[in-house]
């Protein structure tokens, strides 16, 4: 058996606790590192430094873009994109690439995406956006949907986890389940139970990566 482990990173403990019961191998380590890309990057880097890992998966719940990813659904990222990394200008948003300061787009490992897609055939595949501020208006949702036509979901940690994985030379993927539509903030309408049920159901697919 390959001694190298898989690291699954979540933002909060509730997400980690939804994933752990579906795993039957001590070669998959699940850790909650905090909310937002900075906490995700720092926490993932810390965990990567504690052992030998063959892959890193950012996992948890997310908002889904209406018409692209339904509430209760599961999505897999092809790319994790820092959608608010850049500069605001009178003519619109400039991504960090246009400022000459790096890239806001990190590719997920194709082999990991393929394996997870085969294990989760109903999962939707597309870009997952990382935002430090959760979308709460229709205007912002519309702008993001227009800027990122392949985006299926938004969350707050994927790009941070991906950055740490890239720095460590470890393949990365992102798996999300949908609790709410991206758009006007209506916390009472979020279907957290459905998203956590989907996360529990998706967890066994992670063992196919071993």
Short mmCIF file of N, CA, C and O in Angstrom, two decimals, residues 61-169:
data_model
loop_
_atom_site.label_atom_id
_atom_site.label_comp_id
_atom_site.label_asym_id
_atom_site.label_seq_id
_atom_site.Cartn_x
_atom_site.Cartn_y
_atom_site.Cartn_z
N UNK A 61 -18.87 23.00 1.81
CA UNK A 61 -20.09 23.49 1.18
C UNK A 61 -19.79 24.80 0.45
O UNK A 61 -18.77 25.45 0.68
N UNK A 62 -20.72 25.19 -0.44
CA UNK A 62 -20.49 26.35 -1.28
C UNK A 62 -21.83 26.89 -1.77
O UNK A 62 -22.88 26.25 -1.62
N UNK A 63 -21.77 28.07 -2.39
CA UNK A 63 -22.91 28.60 -3.11
C UNK A 63 -22.82 28.18 -4.56
O UNK A 63 -21.73 28.13 -5.14
N UNK A 64 -23.96 27.86 -5.17
CA UNK A 64 -23.97 27.44 -6.56
C UNK A 64 -24.57 28.51 -7.46
O UNK A 64 -25.52 29.19 -7.07
N UNK A 65 -24.01 28.68 -8.63
CA UNK A 65 -24.56 29.65 -9.57
C UNK A 65 -25.87 29.12 -10.15
O UNK A 65 -25.89 28.01 -10.69
N UNK A 66 -26.95 29.91 -10.03
CA UNK A 66 -28.25 29.45 -10.54
C UNK A 66 -28.18 29.08 -12.01
O UNK A 66 -27.53 29.74 -12.82
N UNK A 67 -28.83 27.97 -12.33
CA UNK A 67 -28.81 27.47 -13.69
C UNK A 67 -27.59 26.65 -14.03
O UNK A 67 -27.52 26.06 -15.11
N UNK A 68 -26.64 26.61 -13.11
CA UNK A 68 -25.41 25.84 -13.34
C UNK A 68 -25.23 24.73 -12.32
O UNK A 68 -24.81 23.64 -12.68
N UNK A 69 -25.48 25.02 -11.05
CA UNK A 69 -25.31 24.03 -9.99
C UNK A 69 -26.46 24.15 -9.01
O UNK A 69 -26.60 25.19 -8.34
N UNK A 70 -27.30 23.13 -8.89
CA UNK A 70 -28.47 23.21 -8.02
C UNK A 70 -28.13 23.04 -6.54
O UNK A 70 -27.12 22.40 -6.20
N UNK A 71 -28.95 23.59 -5.68
CA UNK A 71 -28.81 23.37 -4.25
C UNK A 71 -28.94 21.87 -3.96
O UNK A 71 -29.81 21.19 -4.50
N UNK A 72 -28.04 21.37 -3.16
CA UNK A 72 -28.00 19.95 -2.86
C UNK A 72 -27.11 19.16 -3.81
O UNK A 72 -26.87 17.98 -3.58
N UNK A 73 -26.60 19.82 -4.85
CA UNK A 73 -25.74 19.15 -5.81
C UNK A 73 -24.29 19.12 -5.38
O UNK A 73 -23.89 19.74 -4.39
N UNK A 74 -23.50 18.39 -6.14
CA UNK A 74 -22.07 18.26 -5.89
C UNK A 74 -21.32 18.77 -7.10
O UNK A 74 -21.71 18.51 -8.24
N UNK A 75 -20.24 19.53 -6.86
CA UNK A 75 -19.44 20.06 -7.96
C UNK A 75 -17.97 19.74 -7.74
O UNK A 75 -17.50 19.61 -6.61
N UNK A 76 -17.25 19.62 -8.84
CA UNK A 76 -15.81 19.42 -8.83
C UNK A 76 -15.18 20.54 -9.65
O UNK A 76 -15.68 20.89 -10.72
N UNK A 77 -14.10 21.09 -9.14
CA UNK A 77 -13.45 22.21 -9.82
C UNK A 77 -12.48 21.71 -10.88
O UNK A 77 -11.75 20.75 -10.66
N UNK A 78 -12.49 22.37 -12.01
CA UNK A 78 -11.40 22.23 -12.97
C UNK A 78 -10.31 23.25 -12.67
O UNK A 78 -9.13 23.01 -12.89
N UNK A 79 -10.75 24.42 -12.17
CA UNK A 79 -9.82 25.48 -11.77
C UNK A 79 -10.36 26.14 -10.50
O UNK A 79 -11.58 26.28 -10.33
N UNK A 80 -9.49 26.55 -9.62
CA UNK A 80 -9.85 27.38 -8.47
C UNK A 80 -9.38 28.79 -8.77
O UNK A 80 -8.19 29.02 -9.03
N UNK A 81 -10.32 29.73 -8.73
CA UNK A 81 -10.04 31.08 -9.19
C UNK A 81 -10.29 32.09 -8.07
O UNK A 81 -11.38 32.13 -7.49
N UNK A 82 -9.28 32.90 -7.79
CA UNK A 82 -9.42 33.99 -6.81
C UNK A 82 -10.13 35.14 -7.51
O UNK A 82 -9.49 36.01 -8.11
N UNK A 83 -11.45 35.17 -7.42
CA UNK A 83 -12.24 36.07 -8.25
C UNK A 83 -12.13 37.54 -7.84
O UNK A 83 -12.41 38.43 -8.64
N UNK A 84 -11.71 37.80 -6.59
CA UNK A 84 -11.60 39.19 -6.15
C UNK A 84 -10.16 39.61 -5.92
O UNK A 84 -9.88 40.60 -5.23
N UNK A 85 -9.21 38.88 -6.52
CA UNK A 85 -7.80 39.22 -6.41
C UNK A 85 -7.41 40.11 -7.58
O UNK A 85 -7.26 39.64 -8.72
N UNK A 86 -7.27 41.40 -7.31
CA UNK A 86 -6.98 42.34 -8.39
C UNK A 86 -7.22 43.76 -7.92
O UNK A 86 -6.96 44.10 -6.77
N UNK A 87 -7.72 44.58 -8.83
CA UNK A 87 -7.93 45.99 -8.51
C UNK A 87 -9.25 46.48 -9.10
O UNK A 87 -9.63 46.10 -10.22
N UNK A 88 -9.90 47.34 -8.36
CA UNK A 88 -11.11 48.00 -8.84
C UNK A 88 -10.71 49.26 -9.60
O UNK A 88 -9.83 50.01 -9.17
N UNK A 89 -11.31 49.50 -10.75
CA UNK A 89 -11.04 50.69 -11.55
C UNK A 89 -12.36 51.31 -12.00
O UNK A 89 -13.41 50.64 -11.95
N UNK A 90 -12.34 52.55 -12.46
CA UNK A 90 -13.58 53.15 -12.97
C UNK A 90 -14.19 52.39 -14.15
O UNK A 90 -15.39 52.47 -14.40
N UNK A 91 -13.34 51.61 -14.84
CA UNK A 91 -13.81 50.85 -16.00
C UNK A 91 -14.15 49.40 -15.67
O UNK A 91 -14.47 48.62 -16.56
N UNK A 92 -14.05 49.05 -14.39
CA UNK A 92 -14.35 47.68 -14.00
C UNK A 92 -13.21 47.03 -13.27
O UNK A 92 -12.19 47.66 -12.97
N UNK A 93 -13.37 45.75 -12.98
CA UNK A 93 -12.40 45.00 -12.20
C UNK A 93 -11.24 44.54 -13.07
O UNK A 93 -11.44 44.06 -14.20
N UNK A 94 -10.02 44.70 -12.55
CA UNK A 94 -8.82 44.19 -13.22
C UNK A 94 -8.26 43.02 -12.42
O UNK A 94 -7.88 43.20 -11.27
N UNK A 95 -8.21 41.83 -13.00
CA UNK A 95 -7.61 40.70 -12.28
C UNK A 95 -6.13 40.92 -12.09
O UNK A 95 -5.49 41.73 -12.80
N UNK A 96 -5.55 40.18 -11.17
CA UNK A 96 -4.15 40.38 -10.81
C UNK A 96 -3.21 40.14 -11.99
O UNK A 96 -2.14 40.73 -12.07
N UNK A 97 -3.64 39.30 -12.94
CA UNK A 97 -2.82 39.05 -14.13
C UNK A 97 -2.57 40.35 -14.90
O UNK A 97 -1.46 40.59 -15.40
N UNK A 98 -3.61 41.18 -15.01
CA UNK A 98 -3.47 42.42 -15.78
C UNK A 98 -2.67 43.47 -15.04
O UNK A 98 -2.23 44.46 -15.63
N UNK A 99 -2.44 43.24 -13.75
CA UNK A 99 -1.59 44.14 -12.97
C UNK A 99 -0.13 43.67 -13.00
O UNK A 99 0.76 44.39 -12.54
N UNK A 100 0.08 42.48 -13.51
CA UNK A 100 1.44 41.95 -13.59
C UNK A 100 1.95 41.36 -12.30
O UNK A 100 3.17 41.28 -12.08
N UNK A 101 1.04 40.90 -11.44
CA UNK A 101 1.44 40.41 -10.12
C UNK A 101 1.09 38.95 -9.88
O UNK A 101 0.73 38.57 -8.78
N UNK A 102 1.18 38.12 -10.91
CA UNK A 102 0.91 36.71 -10.70
C UNK A 102 -0.35 36.25 -11.37
O UNK A 102 -0.81 36.85 -12.35
N UNK A 103 -0.96 35.20 -10.83
CA UNK A 103 -2.14 34.59 -11.44
C UNK A 103 -3.23 34.39 -10.41
O UNK A 103 -2.97 34.00 -9.26
N UNK A 104 -4.47 34.63 -10.82
CA UNK A 104 -5.63 34.38 -9.96
C UNK A 104 -6.26 33.03 -10.25
O UNK A 104 -7.28 32.68 -9.66
N UNK A 105 -5.65 32.27 -11.15
CA UNK A 105 -6.22 31.00 -11.58
C UNK A 105 -5.23 29.88 -11.31
O UNK A 105 -4.07 29.94 -11.75
N UNK A 106 -5.68 28.85 -10.58
CA UNK A 106 -4.85 27.68 -10.33
C UNK A 106 -5.61 26.45 -10.82
O UNK A 106 -6.76 26.22 -10.45
N UNK A 107 -4.94 25.68 -11.67
CA UNK A 107 -5.55 24.49 -12.28
C UNK A 107 -5.59 23.35 -11.26
O UNK A 107 -4.64 23.11 -10.52
N UNK A 108 -6.70 22.63 -11.27
CA UNK A 108 -6.78 21.41 -10.49
C UNK A 108 -6.11 20.27 -11.27
O UNK A 108 -6.04 20.30 -12.49
N UNK A 109 -5.61 19.29 -10.54
CA UNK A 109 -4.90 18.19 -11.17
C UNK A 109 -5.86 17.35 -12.02
O UNK A 109 -6.85 16.83 -11.49
N UNK A 110 -5.61 17.21 -13.31
CA UNK A 110 -6.55 16.49 -14.18
C UNK A 110 -6.80 15.04 -13.75
O UNK A 110 -7.93 14.55 -13.87
N UNK A 111 -5.78 14.36 -13.27
CA UNK A 111 -5.95 12.97 -12.85
C UNK A 111 -6.88 12.87 -11.64
O UNK A 111 -7.72 11.96 -11.56
N UNK A 112 -6.73 13.80 -10.70
CA UNK A 112 -7.62 13.81 -9.53
C UNK A 112 -9.05 14.12 -9.94
O UNK A 112 -10.00 13.48 -9.47
N UNK A 113 -9.21 15.11 -10.82
CA UNK A 113 -10.56 15.47 -11.28
C UNK A 113 -11.21 14.30 -12.00
O UNK A 113 -12.39 13.99 -11.80
N UNK A 114 -10.45 13.61 -12.83
CA UNK A 114 -10.98 12.47 -13.57
C UNK A 114 -11.41 11.36 -12.63
O UNK A 114 -12.50 10.79 -12.76
N UNK A 115 -10.57 11.05 -11.65
CA UNK A 115 -10.89 9.97 -10.71
C UNK A 115 -12.14 10.32 -9.89
O UNK A 115 -13.02 9.46 -9.69
N UNK A 116 -12.22 11.55 -9.42
CA UNK A 116 -13.39 11.95 -8.64
C UNK A 116 -14.65 12.00 -9.50
O UNK A 116 -15.74 11.64 -9.04
N UNK A 117 -14.50 12.43 -10.74
CA UNK A 117 -15.66 12.47 -11.65
C UNK A 117 -16.19 11.07 -11.91
O UNK A 117 -17.41 10.86 -11.98
N UNK A 118 -15.30 10.12 -12.06
CA UNK A 118 -15.73 8.74 -12.29
C UNK A 118 -16.40 8.16 -11.05
O UNK A 118 -17.36 7.37 -11.17
N UNK A 119 -15.94 8.55 -9.88
CA UNK A 119 -16.54 8.06 -8.64
C UNK A 119 -17.83 8.80 -8.31
O UNK A 119 -18.67 8.27 -7.57
N UNK A 120 -17.98 10.02 -8.83
CA UNK A 120 -19.17 10.85 -8.58
C UNK A 120 -19.76 11.27 -9.93
O UNK A 120 -19.67 12.43 -10.33
N UNK A 121 -20.38 10.35 -10.66
CA UNK A 121 -20.82 10.65 -12.02
C UNK A 121 -21.88 11.74 -12.12
O UNK A 121 -22.03 12.34 -13.19
N UNK A 122 -22.59 12.00 -11.04
CA UNK A 122 -23.61 13.06 -11.07
C UNK A 122 -23.04 14.44 -10.76
O UNK A 122 -23.74 15.45 -10.88
N UNK A 123 -21.77 14.50 -10.38
CA UNK A 123 -21.17 15.78 -10.01
C UNK A 123 -20.98 16.65 -11.24
O UNK A 123 -20.62 16.17 -12.32
N UNK A 124 -21.22 17.94 -11.07
CA UNK A 124 -20.97 18.92 -12.13
C UNK A 124 -19.52 19.36 -12.07
O UNK A 124 -18.95 19.51 -10.98
N UNK A 125 -18.92 19.60 -13.21
CA UNK A 125 -17.52 19.98 -13.27
C UNK A 125 -17.40 21.36 -13.91
O UNK A 125 -17.99 21.64 -14.94
N UNK A 126 -16.64 22.25 -13.25
CA UNK A 126 -16.45 23.60 -13.77
C UNK A 126 -15.55 24.38 -12.84
O UNK A 126 -14.99 23.83 -11.89
N UNK A 127 -15.42 25.66 -13.10
CA UNK A 127 -14.60 26.51 -12.23
C UNK A 127 -15.30 26.74 -10.90
O UNK A 127 -16.52 26.87 -10.83
N UNK A 128 -14.51 26.80 -9.83
CA UNK A 128 -15.03 27.21 -8.51
C UNK A 128 -14.28 28.47 -8.10
O UNK A 128 -13.05 28.50 -8.07
N UNK A 129 -15.05 29.51 -7.81
CA UNK A 129 -14.46 30.79 -7.43
C UNK A 129 -14.16 30.82 -5.95
O UNK A 129 -14.90 30.26 -5.14
N UNK A 130 -13.07 31.49 -5.59
CA UNK A 130 -12.74 31.77 -4.20
C UNK A 130 -12.91 33.26 -3.97
O UNK A 130 -12.36 34.08 -4.71
N UNK A 131 -13.69 33.61 -2.94
CA UNK A 131 -13.96 35.00 -2.61
C UNK A 131 -13.75 35.22 -1.13
O UNK A 131 -14.13 34.38 -0.31
N UNK A 132 -13.18 36.35 -0.77
CA UNK A 132 -13.05 36.70 0.65
C UNK A 132 -14.36 37.22 1.21
O UNK A 132 -14.57 37.18 2.42
N UNK A 133 -15.23 37.74 0.33
CA UNK A 133 -16.54 38.23 0.73
C UNK A 133 -17.59 37.45 -0.02
O UNK A 133 -17.62 37.46 -1.26
N UNK A 134 -18.47 36.75 0.69
CA UNK A 134 -19.52 35.97 0.05
C UNK A 134 -20.47 36.91 -0.70
O UNK A 134 -20.85 37.97 -0.21
N UNK A 135 -20.84 36.51 -1.91
CA UNK A 135 -21.77 37.30 -2.71
C UNK A 135 -23.11 37.42 -1.99
O UNK A 135 -23.66 36.43 -1.50
N UNK A 136 -23.65 38.66 -1.97
CA UNK A 136 -24.92 38.88 -1.28
C UNK A 136 -25.91 39.73 -2.05
O UNK A 136 -26.97 40.05 -1.53
N UNK A 137 -25.61 40.08 -3.29
CA UNK A 137 -26.53 40.86 -4.11
C UNK A 137 -26.63 40.25 -5.51
O UNK A 137 -25.71 39.58 -5.98
N UNK A 138 -27.74 40.54 -6.17
CA UNK A 138 -27.92 40.03 -7.52
C UNK A 138 -26.93 40.67 -8.49
O UNK A 138 -26.44 40.03 -9.42
N UNK A 139 -26.62 41.95 -8.24
CA UNK A 139 -25.69 42.66 -9.14
C UNK A 139 -24.32 41.99 -9.12
O UNK A 139 -23.71 41.77 -10.18
N UNK A 140 -23.83 41.65 -7.93
CA UNK A 140 -22.53 40.98 -7.84
C UNK A 140 -22.59 39.60 -8.46
O UNK A 140 -21.67 39.17 -9.17
N UNK A 141 -23.67 38.87 -8.21
CA UNK A 141 -23.83 37.54 -8.79
C UNK A 141 -23.81 37.60 -10.31
O UNK A 141 -23.17 36.77 -10.98
N UNK A 142 -24.50 38.59 -10.86
CA UNK A 142 -24.54 38.74 -12.32
C UNK A 142 -23.16 39.07 -12.88
O UNK A 142 -22.77 38.55 -13.94
N UNK A 143 -22.43 39.95 -12.20
CA UNK A 143 -21.08 40.30 -12.67
C UNK A 143 -20.16 39.09 -12.66
O UNK A 143 -19.39 38.86 -13.61
N UNK A 144 -20.23 38.31 -11.58
CA UNK A 144 -19.37 37.13 -11.50
C UNK A 144 -19.74 36.09 -12.56
O UNK A 144 -18.87 35.49 -13.19
N UNK A 145 -21.04 35.89 -12.75
CA UNK A 145 -21.48 34.92 -13.75
C UNK A 145 -21.02 35.32 -15.14
O UNK A 145 -20.66 34.47 -15.96
N UNK A 146 -21.02 36.63 -15.41
CA UNK A 146 -20.59 37.12 -16.72
C UNK A 146 -19.07 37.00 -16.88
O UNK A 146 -18.57 36.64 -17.95
N UNK A 147 -18.33 37.34 -15.82
CA UNK A 147 -16.86 37.26 -15.89
C UNK A 147 -16.37 35.83 -15.98
O UNK A 147 -15.33 35.56 -16.60
N UNK A 148 -17.10 34.91 -15.37
CA UNK A 148 -16.65 33.52 -15.28
C UNK A 148 -17.75 32.59 -15.78
O UNK A 148 -18.47 31.96 -14.99
N UNK A 149 -17.90 32.48 -17.09
CA UNK A 149 -18.99 31.69 -17.64
C UNK A 149 -18.91 30.20 -17.34
O UNK A 149 -19.92 29.49 -17.47
N UNK A 150 -17.74 29.71 -16.94
CA UNK A 150 -17.59 28.30 -16.59
C UNK A 150 -17.70 28.05 -15.09
O UNK A 150 -17.56 26.90 -14.65
N UNK A 151 -17.96 29.09 -14.32
CA UNK A 151 -18.04 28.93 -12.86
C UNK A 151 -19.33 28.23 -12.46
O UNK A 151 -20.41 28.61 -12.91
N UNK A 152 -19.20 27.23 -11.61
CA UNK A 152 -20.38 26.52 -11.11
C UNK A 152 -20.67 26.88 -9.66
O UNK A 152 -21.80 26.70 -9.19
N UNK A 153 -19.66 27.36 -8.93
CA UNK A 153 -19.86 27.61 -7.50
C UNK A 153 -18.86 28.64 -7.00
O UNK A 153 -17.86 28.94 -7.67
N UNK A 154 -19.17 29.19 -5.82
CA UNK A 154 -18.22 30.05 -5.12
C UNK A 154 -18.08 29.59 -3.68
O UNK A 154 -19.04 29.15 -3.05
N UNK A 155 -16.85 29.69 -3.18
CA UNK A 155 -16.54 29.36 -1.79
C UNK A 155 -15.48 30.33 -1.32
O UNK A 155 -15.23 31.35 -1.96
N UNK A 156 -14.81 30.02 -0.20
CA UNK A 156 -13.89 30.99 0.38
C UNK A 156 -12.48 30.45 0.62
O UNK A 156 -11.63 31.19 1.12
N UNK A 157 -12.23 29.19 0.25
CA UNK A 157 -10.94 28.61 0.62
C UNK A 157 -10.14 27.97 -0.50
O UNK A 157 -8.92 27.79 -0.37
N UNK A 158 -10.76 27.57 -1.58
CA UNK A 158 -10.10 26.73 -2.58
C UNK A 158 -8.78 27.28 -3.08
O UNK A 158 -7.77 26.56 -3.14
N UNK A 159 -8.76 28.55 -3.47
CA UNK A 159 -7.53 29.14 -4.00
C UNK A 159 -6.42 29.14 -2.96
O UNK A 159 -5.25 28.93 -3.29
N UNK A 160 -6.76 29.37 -1.70
CA UNK A 160 -5.76 29.33 -0.64
C UNK A 160 -5.18 27.95 -0.46
O UNK A 160 -3.96 27.78 -0.33
N UNK A 161 -6.04 26.93 -0.46
CA UNK A 161 -5.56 25.56 -0.36
C UNK A 161 -4.70 25.20 -1.56
O UNK A 161 -3.63 24.59 -1.43
N UNK A 162 -5.16 25.61 -2.74
CA UNK A 162 -4.41 25.33 -3.97
C UNK A 162 -3.04 26.00 -3.95
O UNK A 162 -2.06 25.43 -4.42
N UNK A 163 -2.97 27.20 -3.42
CA UNK A 163 -1.68 27.91 -3.35
C UNK A 163 -0.69 27.17 -2.47
O UNK A 163 0.49 27.04 -2.82
N UNK A 164 -1.17 26.66 -1.34
CA UNK A 164 -0.28 25.89 -0.46
C UNK A 164 0.14 24.60 -1.13
O UNK A 164 1.31 24.18 -1.03
N UNK A 165 -0.78 23.94 -1.81
CA UNK A 165 -0.44 22.70 -2.50
C UNK A 165 0.59 22.95 -3.59
O UNK A 165 1.55 22.19 -3.75
N UNK A 166 0.40 24.04 -4.35
CA UNK A 166 1.35 24.38 -5.40
C UNK A 166 2.74 24.61 -4.81
O UNK A 166 3.75 24.15 -5.35
N UNK A 167 2.80 25.35 -3.70
CA UNK A 167 4.08 25.62 -3.07
C UNK A 167 4.79 24.38 -2.59
O UNK A 167 6.02 24.32 -2.56
N UNK A 168 4.00 23.35 -2.23
CA UNK A 168 4.58 22.10 -1.74
C UNK A 168 4.78 21.08 -2.85
O UNK A 168 5.30 19.99 -2.60
N UNK A 169 4.35 21.42 -4.07
CA UNK A 169 4.48 20.49 -5.18
C UNK A 169 3.56 19.29 -5.08
O UNK A 169 3.90 18.19 -5.53
#
